[in-house]
């Protein structure tokens, strides 16, 4: 796995702005270093080096590097002619010449970090402002834990530099006023791309300053380089808050199709106007698969082609038996939904049929809009018996709260209990009338879980002595949705223990995974679909998944952070 290094710096700039003072940066880097487990290099001038060295000499992941500023800095020397040519529109207390130079130094520090690193060829480097924690308005541990998680990932092949972005690409840049095309507090990339940026900077930085005859901010310089066509970073929407470090999952999601995994496409029955989609699996006396058939296809740009005169989206469910090697389906037949025993409201219905059926030992759950008068989407729980859906009950959102759409409830072995959501992580229980109540709620201290949704029913792993399930989240917007998945381990009481690296099954697109199996101690099985079609089975080696434990320093007491902040 490529190495990962954070890079930052503490340089005295004699700022009169509270958030840029040396003390402010020292206080906040202390918070960061007390929870960060990844290697971090801190460049420090002569006045700060000894302070940092004495305070953090016993931190195994921290390296303090003496940087004789401004003598050693080529950026400072290139900026000197413009000491009195400051931007017209600026914060007079904050945007001094020294501060503006400081914003550009990260390019120089990243380059020096690469030169220091012995095996930098395949390494990832991330610039992080020393006082970045003051942007994390949520519990600080959530963002720092995410950074720890990020540092453990295997990044996708190919060069990249990724930057958070507040604004869309600009047509022109005025060096006299700040441009928030990019946020300057965080940057991540591979060694080759950062070297390339340093080369670009050495050529264009003095040239553009001379051309504009104005000192400016780093973010203005990057936006200008983008316009010049010499800098094409991966950019992602962010603001000056915790979103600034949430890089696109595509940069580190593992494509399982790149590994030696077996993929099977079943010979599903052809049904005019309907197409096989996602599938749920359960193993009892037989290996049973329930596959959703839909009457639409999703084309390029997320465009739906619906095979119904009124545009009604319909679902049917096919139940099949799998061969012992999971490679073949047989004895397939559609499950009769008319016997479910719940009043049906079809007039004006946009969605018809039980969607996303998930099977478990006591029955099934699915979502549907056909069993509520106002066509709100609800979870339906019931039993499959002799090829029929029976004993249906409409489950209500917990605690009497009305919602228009309920999906992705995950049944667990506790009687009539479900994982309702993951942020916060909540378990609910239902009575015989479908009324539900929250029985436990806990925040998982990692921003990674903010968008997580349930996918598969937890399966007990004898080898790991825990349950394992698949979860997912999405990035993008309608037409460009990207689905990512992750394995989560739960203990015997269904409390979160650890989670894996993110992955996708093939191309990054709409991908559902409703079926998961632990085939044996060395192999997992996944049933997934692509763009609500093309269902496939993947046999995957379990050893390719690595897990971060909840207690890997990321479960530290939040009082530590509160205490630190109170002292600022």
Coordinates of C-alpha atoms in Angstrom, one line a residue:
X1 CA 0.0 0.0 0.0
X2 CA 1.4 3.5 -0.9
X3 CA 2.5 5.5 2.1
X4 CA 0.5 8.6 3.2
X5 CA 2.0 11.7 4.8
X6 CA 0.4 14.9 6.0
X7 CA 2.4 18.0 5.6
X8 CA 2.0 21.3 7.5
X9 CA 4.1 24.2 8.8
X10 CA 4.4 26.6 11.7
X11 CA 6.0 29.9 10.6
X12 CA 5.9 33.2 12.5
X13 CA 4.2 35.8 10.3
X14 CA 3.6 38.4 13.0
X15 CA -0.1 38.5 12.2
X16 CA -2.4 40.8 14.1
X17 CA -5.4 38.6 13.1
X18 CA -6.3 36.2 15.9
X19 CA -6.8 33.2 13.6
X20 CA -3.4 33.6 12.0
X21 CA -1.4 34.2 15.2
X22 CA 1.4 31.8 16.2
X23 CA -0.4 31.0 19.4
X24 CA -3.7 30.2 17.6
X25 CA -1.9 27.8 15.2
X26 CA 0.0 26.2 18.1
X27 CA -3.2 25.6 20.0
X28 CA -5.0 24.0 17.1
X29 CA -2.2 21.8 15.9
X30 CA -2.0 20.4 19.4
X31 CA -5.6 19.2 19.0
X32 CA -4.8 17.7 15.6
X33 CA -1.7 15.9 16.7
X34 CA -3.4 14.4 19.7
X35 CA -5.7 12.3 17.5
X36 CA -3.9 12.0 14.2
X37 CA -2.2 8.6 13.7
X38 CA -0.9 9.1 10.2
X39 CA 2.7 10.4 9.6
X40 CA 2.9 14.2 9.6
X41 CA 5.8 16.4 8.7
X42 CA 5.8 19.8 10.3
X43 CA 8.1 22.5 8.9
X44 CA 9.1 25.1 11.4
X45 CA 11.2 28.2 11.5
X46 CA 14.0 28.6 14.0
X47 CA 11.7 30.3 16.6
X48 CA 9.1 27.5 16.5
X49 CA 11.3 24.4 15.8
X50 CA 12.6 24.0 19.4
X51 CA 9.1 24.5 20.9
X52 CA 7.6 21.9 18.7
X53 CA 10.5 19.5 19.1
X54 CA 10.3 19.6 22.9
X55 CA 6.5 19.2 22.9
X56 CA 6.1 16.4 20.3
X57 CA 9.4 14.6 20.4
X58 CA 7.7 11.4 21.7
X59 CA 5.0 11.4 19.1
X60 CA 6.0 8.5 16.8
X61 CA 4.1 9.8 13.8
X62 CA 5.4 13.4 14.0
X63 CA 8.5 14.7 12.3
X64 CA 9.6 18.3 13.0
X65 CA 11.8 19.8 10.2
X66 CA 13.8 23.0 10.6
X67 CA 13.1 25.4 7.8
X68 CA 15.3 28.6 7.8
X69 CA 12.6 31.0 6.8
X70 CA 12.8 33.2 4.9
X71 CA 16.4 32.4 3.8
X72 CA 15.5 29.0 2.4
X73 CA 12.3 30.0 0.6
X74 CA 12.4 30.7 -3.1
X75 CA 8.8 31.7 -3.0
X76 CA 9.6 34.4 -0.4
X77 CA 12.4 35.8 -2.6
X78 CA 10.2 35.8 -5.7
X79 CA 7.5 37.7 -3.8
X80 CA 9.8 40.4 -2.3
X81 CA 9.4 42.9 -5.3
X82 CA 5.7 43.0 -4.5
X83 CA 5.9 43.7 -0.8
X84 CA 4.2 47.0 -1.3
X85 CA 1.9 45.8 -4.0
X86 CA -0.8 44.2 -1.9
X87 CA -4.4 43.5 -3.1
X88 CA -6.7 46.5 -3.0
X89 CA -9.6 44.6 -1.5
X90 CA -8.4 42.7 1.5
X91 CA -8.6 42.2 5.3
X92 CA -6.0 44.7 6.5
X93 CA -5.3 42.8 9.7
X94 CA -5.0 39.4 8.1
X95 CA -3.9 39.8 4.5
X96 CA -0.4 41.2 5.1
X97 CA 2.5 40.5 2.9
X98 CA 3.8 37.8 5.2
X99 CA 0.5 36.1 5.3
X100 CA 0.1 36.1 1.6
X101 CA 3.5 34.6 1.2
X102 CA 2.5 32.0 3.8
X103 CA -0.4 30.9 1.7
X104 CA 1.9 30.0 -1.2
X105 CA 4.5 28.2 0.8
X106 CA 2.5 24.9 0.9
X107 CA 3.7 24.2 -2.6
X108 CA 7.3 24.5 -1.5
X109 CA 6.8 22.5 1.7
X110 CA 5.1 19.6 -0.2
X111 CA 8.0 19.5 -2.6
X112 CA 10.5 19.4 0.3
X113 CA 8.4 16.7 2.0
X114 CA 8.7 14.5 -1.2
X115 CA 12.4 15.1 -1.3
X116 CA 12.8 14.0 2.3
X117 CA 10.7 10.9 1.8
X118 CA 12.9 7.9 0.9
X119 CA 10.2 6.0 -1.0
X120 CA 8.1 8.8 -2.4
X121 CA 7.4 7.4 -5.9
X122 CA 4.1 5.8 -5.0
X123 CA 3.3 8.0 -2.0
X124 CA 0.4 10.3 -1.2
X125 CA 1.0 13.7 0.4
X126 CA -1.7 16.0 1.9
X127 CA -1.2 19.6 2.9
X128 CA -3.2 20.5 5.9
X129 CA -3.2 23.9 7.6
X130 CA -1.9 23.7 11.2
X131 CA -5.1 25.4 12.4
X132 CA -7.6 23.6 10.2
X133 CA -9.4 22.2 13.3
X134 CA -11.0 25.6 13.9
X135 CA -13.0 24.9 10.7
X136 CA -14.5 21.7 12.0
X137 CA -17.6 23.0 13.7
X138 CA -19.0 19.4 14.3
X139 CA -17.3 17.3 17.0
X140 CA -13.6 17.6 16.0
X141 CA -13.0 13.9 16.5
X142 CA -15.4 13.1 13.6
X143 CA -13.3 14.9 11.0
X144 CA -9.9 13.9 12.4
X145 CA -11.1 10.3 12.5
X146 CA -12.0 10.6 8.9
X147 CA -8.5 11.9 8.2
X148 CA -7.1 8.8 9.9
X149 CA -9.3 6.6 7.8
X150 CA -8.2 8.4 4.7
X151 CA -4.6 7.9 5.5
X152 CA -5.1 4.1 5.6
X153 CA -6.6 3.9 2.1
X154 CA -5.1 2.6 -1.1
X155 CA -5.5 5.4 -3.7
X156 CA -6.6 4.8 -7.3
X157 CA -3.9 4.4 -9.9
X158 CA -2.9 7.5 -11.9
X159 CA -1.7 11.0 -11.1
X160 CA -4.0 13.4 -9.3
X161 CA -4.1 16.6 -7.2
X162 CA -7.5 17.2 -5.5
X163 CA -8.6 20.5 -4.1
X164 CA -11.8 21.6 -2.3
X165 CA -13.7 24.2 -4.3
X166 CA -16.3 26.9 -3.2
X167 CA -17.0 28.3 -6.6
X168 CA -17.2 26.9 -10.2
X169 CA -14.5 27.6 -12.7
X170 CA -13.9 31.3 -13.3
X171 CA -13.5 33.0 -16.7
X172 CA -11.0 35.6 -15.3
X173 CA -9.2 36.3 -12.0
X174 CA -8.7 39.7 -10.4
X175 CA -5.5 39.5 -8.2
X176 CA -6.8 42.4 -6.2
X177 CA -9.7 40.5 -4.6
X178 CA -9.8 37.0 -3.2
X179 CA -11.3 34.3 -5.5
X180 CA -12.8 31.3 -3.8
X181 CA -12.6 29.0 -6.7
X182 CA -10.5 26.8 -4.4
X183 CA -10.1 26.6 -0.7
X184 CA -6.5 26.8 0.4
X185 CA -6.6 24.9 3.7
X186 CA -6.3 21.4 2.3
X187 CA -4.7 19.7 -0.8
X188 CA -3.9 16.1 -1.6
X189 CA -2.1 14.4 -4.4
X190 CA 0.5 11.8 -5.4
X191 CA 4.2 12.7 -5.5
X192 CA 4.5 13.0 -9.2
X193 CA 1.6 15.5 -9.5
X194 CA 2.9 17.6 -6.7
X195 CA 6.4 17.7 -8.3
X196 CA 4.6 18.8 -11.4
X197 CA 2.8 21.6 -9.6
X198 CA 6.1 22.8 -8.1
X199 CA 7.6 23.0 -11.6
X200 CA 4.6 24.9 -12.8
X201 CA 4.8 27.2 -9.8
X202 CA 8.5 28.0 -10.4
X203 CA 7.8 29.1 -13.9
X204 CA 4.4 30.8 -13.6
X205 CA 4.5 32.3 -10.1
X206 CA 7.1 35.1 -10.7
X207 CA 5.8 35.5 -14.3
X208 CA 2.2 36.1 -13.2
X209 CA 3.1 38.4 -10.3
X210 CA 5.1 40.5 -12.7
X211 CA 2.3 40.5 -15.2
X212 CA -0.3 41.5 -12.7
X213 CA 2.1 43.7 -10.7
X214 CA 0.2 42.6 -7.5
X215 CA 0.9 40.2 -4.7
X216 CA -2.1 37.8 -4.3
X217 CA -3.4 34.8 -2.5
X218 CA -2.6 31.2 -3.3
X219 CA -6.2 30.4 -4.3
X220 CA -6.1 33.3 -6.9
X221 CA -2.8 31.9 -8.3
X222 CA -4.3 28.4 -8.6
X223 CA -7.4 29.7 -10.3
X224 CA -5.3 31.6 -12.8
X225 CA -3.1 28.6 -13.5
X226 CA -6.3 26.7 -14.2
X227 CA -7.4 29.3 -16.7
X228 CA -3.9 29.2 -18.3
X229 CA -4.6 25.5 -18.8
X230 CA -1.5 24.3 -17.0
X231 CA -3.2 23.2 -13.8
X232 CA -6.1 20.8 -13.9
X233 CA -6.8 19.5 -10.4
X234 CA -9.6 17.2 -9.4
X235 CA -12.0 19.6 -7.6
X236 CA -14.9 18.9 -5.3
X237 CA -17.5 21.1 -3.8
X238 CA -16.7 22.3 -0.2
X239 CA -16.9 25.2 2.1
X240 CA -14.8 26.5 4.9
X241 CA -16.0 23.7 7.3
X242 CA -15.5 20.0 7.7
X243 CA -16.4 19.4 4.0
X244 CA -13.0 20.8 3.1
X245 CA -11.3 17.5 3.8
X246 CA -14.0 15.1 2.3
X247 CA -12.3 14.3 -0.9
X248 CA -14.1 12.4 -3.7
X249 CA -14.5 8.7 -2.8
X250 CA -13.6 7.9 -6.4
X251 CA -10.0 8.7 -5.6
X252 CA -9.6 5.7 -3.2
X253 CA -12.6 3.4 -3.8
X254 CA -11.3 -0.1 -4.8
X255 CA -12.7 -1.6 -8.0
X256 CA -13.3 -5.2 -7.1
X257 CA -13.4 -6.1 -10.8
X258 CA -9.7 -5.3 -11.0
X259 CA -8.9 -8.2 -8.6
X260 CA -9.1 -11.9 -9.3
X261 CA -12.8 -12.2 -8.4
X262 CA -15.3 -14.4 -10.2
X263 CA -18.3 -12.7 -11.8
X264 CA -21.4 -14.7 -12.9
X265 CA -24.3 -13.5 -14.9
X266 CA -27.4 -15.7 -14.5
X267 CA -29.6 -16.8 -17.3
X268 CA -32.7 -15.0 -16.1
X269 CA -36.1 -15.7 -17.7
X270 CA -37.1 -13.1 -20.3
X271 CA -40.3 -11.2 -19.5
X272 CA -41.6 -8.7 -22.1
X273 CA -41.4 -5.2 -20.8
X274 CA -39.5 -6.2 -17.6
X275 CA -35.8 -6.5 -16.8
X276 CA -34.0 -8.2 -13.9
X277 CA -32.4 -5.8 -11.4
X278 CA -31.1 -6.2 -7.8
X279 CA -31.2 -9.5 -5.9
X280 CA -31.4 -10.5 -2.3
X281 CA -30.1 -13.8 -1.0
X282 CA -30.8 -16.1 2.0
X283 CA -29.4 -19.5 2.8
X284 CA -31.6 -22.1 4.6
X285 CA -32.4 -25.6 3.4
X286 CA -31.9 -24.1 0.0
X287 CA -29.9 -21.3 -1.5
X288 CA -32.6 -18.8 -2.4
X289 CA -32.4 -15.7 -4.5
X290 CA -35.2 -13.1 -4.9
X291 CA -34.6 -10.8 -7.9
X292 CA -36.4 -7.6 -8.6
X293 CA -37.8 -7.2 -12.1
X294 CA -38.5 -3.6 -13.2
X295 CA -40.4 -2.2 -16.2
X296 CA -37.8 0.5 -17.0
X297 CA -34.2 1.0 -18.1
X298 CA -31.8 3.8 -17.1
X299 CA -29.7 5.1 -20.0
X300 CA -27.0 7.7 -20.3
X301 CA -27.4 10.8 -18.2
X302 CA -29.8 9.0 -15.9
X303 CA -32.6 9.1 -18.4
X304 CA -35.4 6.6 -17.6
X305 CA -37.2 4.7 -20.4
X306 CA -40.4 3.3 -18.8
X307 CA -42.3 0.6 -20.5
X308 CA -45.8 1.6 -19.4
X309 CA -48.2 4.0 -21.2
X310 CA -48.7 6.2 -18.1
X311 CA -45.1 6.1 -16.9
X312 CA -45.9 3.9 -13.9
X313 CA -42.8 2.2 -12.4
X314 CA -43.7 -1.4 -11.7
X315 CA -41.8 -4.1 -9.8
X316 CA -42.2 -7.9 -9.8
X317 CA -40.1 -10.3 -7.8
X318 CA -38.7 -13.6 -9.0
X319 CA -37.7 -16.3 -6.6
X320 CA -35.0 -18.8 -7.7
X321 CA -33.0 -21.6 -6.2
X322 CA -29.2 -21.4 -6.7
X323 CA -26.9 -24.3 -7.4
X324 CA -24.4 -25.3 -4.7
X325 CA -21.6 -23.3 -6.4
X326 CA -23.8 -20.2 -6.8
X327 CA -23.3 -20.2 -10.6
X328 CA -26.7 -21.2 -11.8
X329 CA -30.3 -20.4 -11.0
X330 CA -33.2 -22.8 -11.5
X331 CA -36.8 -23.4 -10.3
X332 CA -37.6 -19.8 -10.9
X333 CA -41.1 -18.3 -10.4
X334 CA -42.6 -15.0 -9.7
X335 CA -43.9 -14.4 -6.2
X336 CA -47.6 -13.6 -5.9
X337 CA -48.0 -10.2 -4.2
X338 CA -51.9 -10.2 -4.3
X339 CA -51.9 -12.4 -1.2
X340 CA -50.0 -10.0 1.1
X341 CA -53.1 -9.1 3.1
X342 CA -52.8 -5.3 3.2
X343 CA -55.2 -2.8 1.6
X344 CA -53.8 -1.6 -1.7
X345 CA -54.1 2.0 -3.1
X346 CA -53.5 1.8 -6.8
X347 CA -55.3 4.9 -8.1
X348 CA -52.8 7.5 -9.1
X349 CA -49.9 5.4 -7.9
X350 CA -46.5 6.2 -9.4
X351 CA -44.8 3.2 -8.0
X352 CA -46.3 -0.3 -7.9
X353 CA -44.9 -3.4 -6.3
X354 CA -42.6 -4.4 -3.5
X355 CA -39.1 -2.9 -4.1
X356 CA -35.7 -3.9 -2.8
X357 CA -36.9 -7.1 -1.0
X358 CA -34.5 -8.2 1.7
X359 CA -34.9 -11.7 3.1
X360 CA -34.1 -12.8 6.6
X361 CA -34.8 -15.8 8.7
X362 CA -38.2 -14.5 9.9
X363 CA -39.4 -13.2 6.5
X364 CA -38.8 -10.2 4.4
X365 CA -38.9 -6.4 4.3
X366 CA -39.4 -4.3 1.2
X367 CA -40.3 -0.7 0.4
X368 CA -43.5 0.2 -1.4
X369 CA -45.8 3.2 -2.1
X370 CA -48.8 1.1 -3.0
X371 CA -50.0 0.4 0.6
X372 CA -50.5 4.0 1.9
X373 CA -53.3 6.3 0.9
X374 CA -51.1 9.2 0.2
X375 CA -48.6 7.0 -1.6
X376 CA -45.8 7.8 0.8
X377 CA -43.1 5.1 0.6
X378 CA -43.1 2.7 3.6
X379 CA -41.4 -0.4 4.7
X380 CA -43.5 -3.5 4.4
X381 CA -42.7 -6.6 6.5
X382 CA -44.1 -10.0 5.9
X383 CA -43.4 -13.7 5.0
X384 CA -42.8 -15.6 1.8
X385 CA -44.8 -18.8 1.8
X386 CA -45.4 -21.2 -1.1
X387 CA -44.4 -18.6 -3.6
X388 CA -46.6 -15.9 -2.1
X389 CA -46.1 -12.7 -0.1
X390 CA -48.3 -13.1 3.0
X391 CA -48.9 -11.7 6.5
X392 CA -47.9 -8.2 5.4
X393 CA -47.6 -5.3 7.8
X394 CA -46.9 -1.6 7.0
X395 CA -44.2 -0.3 9.3
X396 CA -44.3 3.3 10.4
X397 CA -41.4 5.6 10.9
X398 CA -40.1 5.6 14.5
X399 CA -41.5 7.7 17.3
X400 CA -44.6 8.9 15.3
X401 CA -42.6 11.1 13.0
X402 CA -44.1 11.5 9.5
X403 CA -41.8 11.1 6.5
X404 CA -42.6 10.8 2.8
X405 CA -40.1 8.1 2.1
X406 CA -38.7 5.2 4.1
X407 CA -36.1 2.9 2.6
X408 CA -33.1 0.7 3.6
X409 CA -34.3 -0.6 6.9
X410 CA -32.1 -3.6 7.7
X411 CA -33.7 -6.4 9.7
X412 CA -31.6 -8.0 12.5
X413 CA -32.0 -11.2 14.4
X414 CA -33.4 -9.5 17.5
X415 CA -37.2 -9.9 17.3
X416 CA -38.8 -7.3 15.1
X417 CA -35.8 -5.0 15.3
X418 CA -34.1 -3.1 12.5
X419 CA -31.1 -0.9 11.8
X420 CA -33.0 2.3 10.9
X421 CA -30.1 4.5 9.9
X422 CA -26.3 4.9 10.4
X423 CA -26.0 8.6 11.2
X424 CA -26.7 8.4 14.1
X425 CA -26.6 4.6 14.3
X426 CA -30.1 3.7 15.4
X427 CA -31.9 0.5 16.1
X428 CA -35.6 0.5 16.2
X429 CA -38.2 -2.2 17.2
X430 CA -41.7 -2.7 15.8
X431 CA -44.9 -3.9 17.6
X432 CA -47.5 -6.2 15.9
X433 CA -49.3 -3.2 14.5
X434 CA -46.2 -1.8 12.8
X435 CA -45.6 1.0 15.3
X436 CA -41.8 1.5 15.8
X437 CA -39.8 3.0 18.6
X438 CA -36.1 3.8 18.8
X439 CA -34.3 1.5 21.3
X440 CA -30.7 2.7 20.8
X441 CA -29.0 5.6 19.2
X442 CA -25.2 6.3 19.0
X443 CA -23.1 8.6 16.9
X444 CA -20.2 6.8 15.1
X445 CA -17.4 9.4 15.4
X446 CA -16.4 9.6 11.8
X447 CA -17.8 12.0 9.1
X448 CA -17.6 9.0 6.7
X449 CA -20.9 7.8 8.1
X450 CA -22.8 10.9 7.4
X451 CA -24.2 9.6 4.1
X452 CA -24.1 5.8 4.8
X453 CA -27.2 3.8 4.1
X454 CA -28.0 0.1 4.8
X455 CA -27.7 -2.4 2.0
X456 CA -27.7 -6.0 3.2
X457 CA -28.9 -8.1 6.1
X458 CA -26.0 -8.8 8.6
X459 CA -24.5 -12.3 8.3
X460 CA -22.8 -14.0 11.2
X461 CA -19.1 -14.8 10.5
X462 CA -17.7 -17.7 12.6
X463 CA -14.2 -16.8 11.5
X464 CA -14.5 -13.2 12.8
X465 CA -17.0 -13.8 15.6
X466 CA -19.2 -10.9 14.4
X467 CA -21.9 -10.0 12.0
X468 CA -20.9 -8.5 8.6
X469 CA -23.0 -6.5 6.3
X470 CA -22.7 -4.2 3.2
X471 CA -23.6 -0.5 3.4
X472 CA -23.5 2.1 0.7
X473 CA -23.5 5.9 0.1
X474 CA -23.8 8.1 -3.0
X475 CA -22.0 11.1 -4.5
X476 CA -23.0 13.2 -7.4
X477 CA -26.5 14.3 -8.5
X478 CA -29.3 12.9 -10.7
X479 CA -27.7 11.6 -13.9
X480 CA -24.3 11.4 -12.4
X481 CA -24.9 9.3 -9.2
X482 CA -22.0 7.4 -8.0
X483 CA -22.5 4.5 -5.5
X484 CA -19.8 3.3 -3.1
X485 CA -19.9 0.4 -0.8
X486 CA -18.2 -0.7 2.4
X487 CA -18.3 -3.7 4.7
X488 CA -19.2 -3.1 8.4
X489 CA -18.6 -5.5 11.2
X490 CA -21.1 -5.6 14.1
X491 CA -20.7 -7.4 17.4
X492 CA -23.2 -9.9 18.8
X493 CA -25.3 -7.0 20.1
X494 CA -25.2 -5.3 16.7
X495 CA -22.8 -2.5 17.8
X496 CA -20.4 -1.2 15.2
X497 CA -16.9 -2.7 15.6
X498 CA -15.1 -1.8 12.4
X499 CA -15.5 -0.9 8.7
X500 CA -13.6 -1.7 5.5
X501 CA -12.2 0.5 2.7
X502 CA -14.8 1.7 0.2
X503 CA -15.2 -0.3 -3.0
X504 CA -17.3 -0.5 -6.1
X505 CA -18.0 -3.6 -8.2
X506 CA -17.2 -2.4 -11.7
X507 CA -17.6 1.1 -13.2
X508 CA -18.5 3.9 -10.8
X509 CA -22.2 4.3 -11.4
X510 CA -25.6 3.4 -9.8
X511 CA -24.9 0.0 -8.1
X512 CA -27.2 -1.6 -5.6
X513 CA -26.1 -4.6 -3.5
X514 CA -28.9 -6.2 -1.6
X515 CA -27.4 -9.7 -1.4
X516 CA -24.4 -10.8 0.6
X517 CA -23.1 -14.2 1.8
X518 CA -20.1 -15.5 3.6
X519 CA -19.3 -18.5 1.4
X520 CA -16.5 -19.8 3.5
X521 CA -13.6 -18.4 5.6
X522 CA -11.8 -17.2 2.5
X523 CA -14.6 -15.9 0.2
X524 CA -17.5 -13.5 0.3
X525 CA -20.4 -13.4 -2.2
X526 CA -22.1 -10.2 -3.5
X527 CA -25.2 -9.8 -5.6
X528 CA -25.2 -6.4 -7.2
X529 CA -26.9 -4.6 -10.1
X530 CA -25.8 -1.8 -12.4
X531 CA -28.1 1.2 -13.3
X532 CA -31.1 -0.8 -11.9
X533 CA -30.3 -3.6 -14.3
X534 CA -27.5 -6.1 -15.3
X535 CA -27.6 -8.2 -12.1
X536 CA -24.5 -10.1 -11.3
X537 CA -22.9 -12.3 -8.7
X538 CA -19.3 -11.8 -7.5
X539 CA -17.3 -14.3 -5.6
X540 CA -14.6 -12.2 -3.8
X541 CA -11.6 -13.1 -1.7
X542 CA -12.2 -11.9 1.8
X543 CA -8.5 -11.2 2.4
X544 CA -8.6 -8.2 0.0
X545 CA -10.7 -6.2 2.6
X546 CA -8.9 -4.4 5.4
X547 CA -10.8 -2.9 8.4
X548 CA -10.4 0.1 10.6
X549 CA -11.5 -0.6 14.1
X550 CA -13.7 1.9 16.0
X551 CA -11.2 1.9 18.8
X552 CA -8.2 2.7 16.7
X553 CA -7.6 5.9 18.7
X554 CA -10.7 7.4 17.0
X555 CA -12.9 6.7 19.9
X556 CA -11.1 9.1 22.2
X557 CA -13.1 11.0 24.8
X558 CA -14.6 14.1 23.3
X559 CA -13.9 15.9 26.6
X560 CA -10.3 16.2 25.4
X561 CA -11.3 18.4 22.5
X562 CA -13.7 20.4 24.5
X563 CA -11.1 21.0 27.2
X564 CA -8.6 22.1 24.5
X565 CA -11.0 24.5 22.9
X566 CA -12.0 26.1 26.2
X567 CA -8.3 27.0 26.7
X568 CA -8.0 28.8 23.4

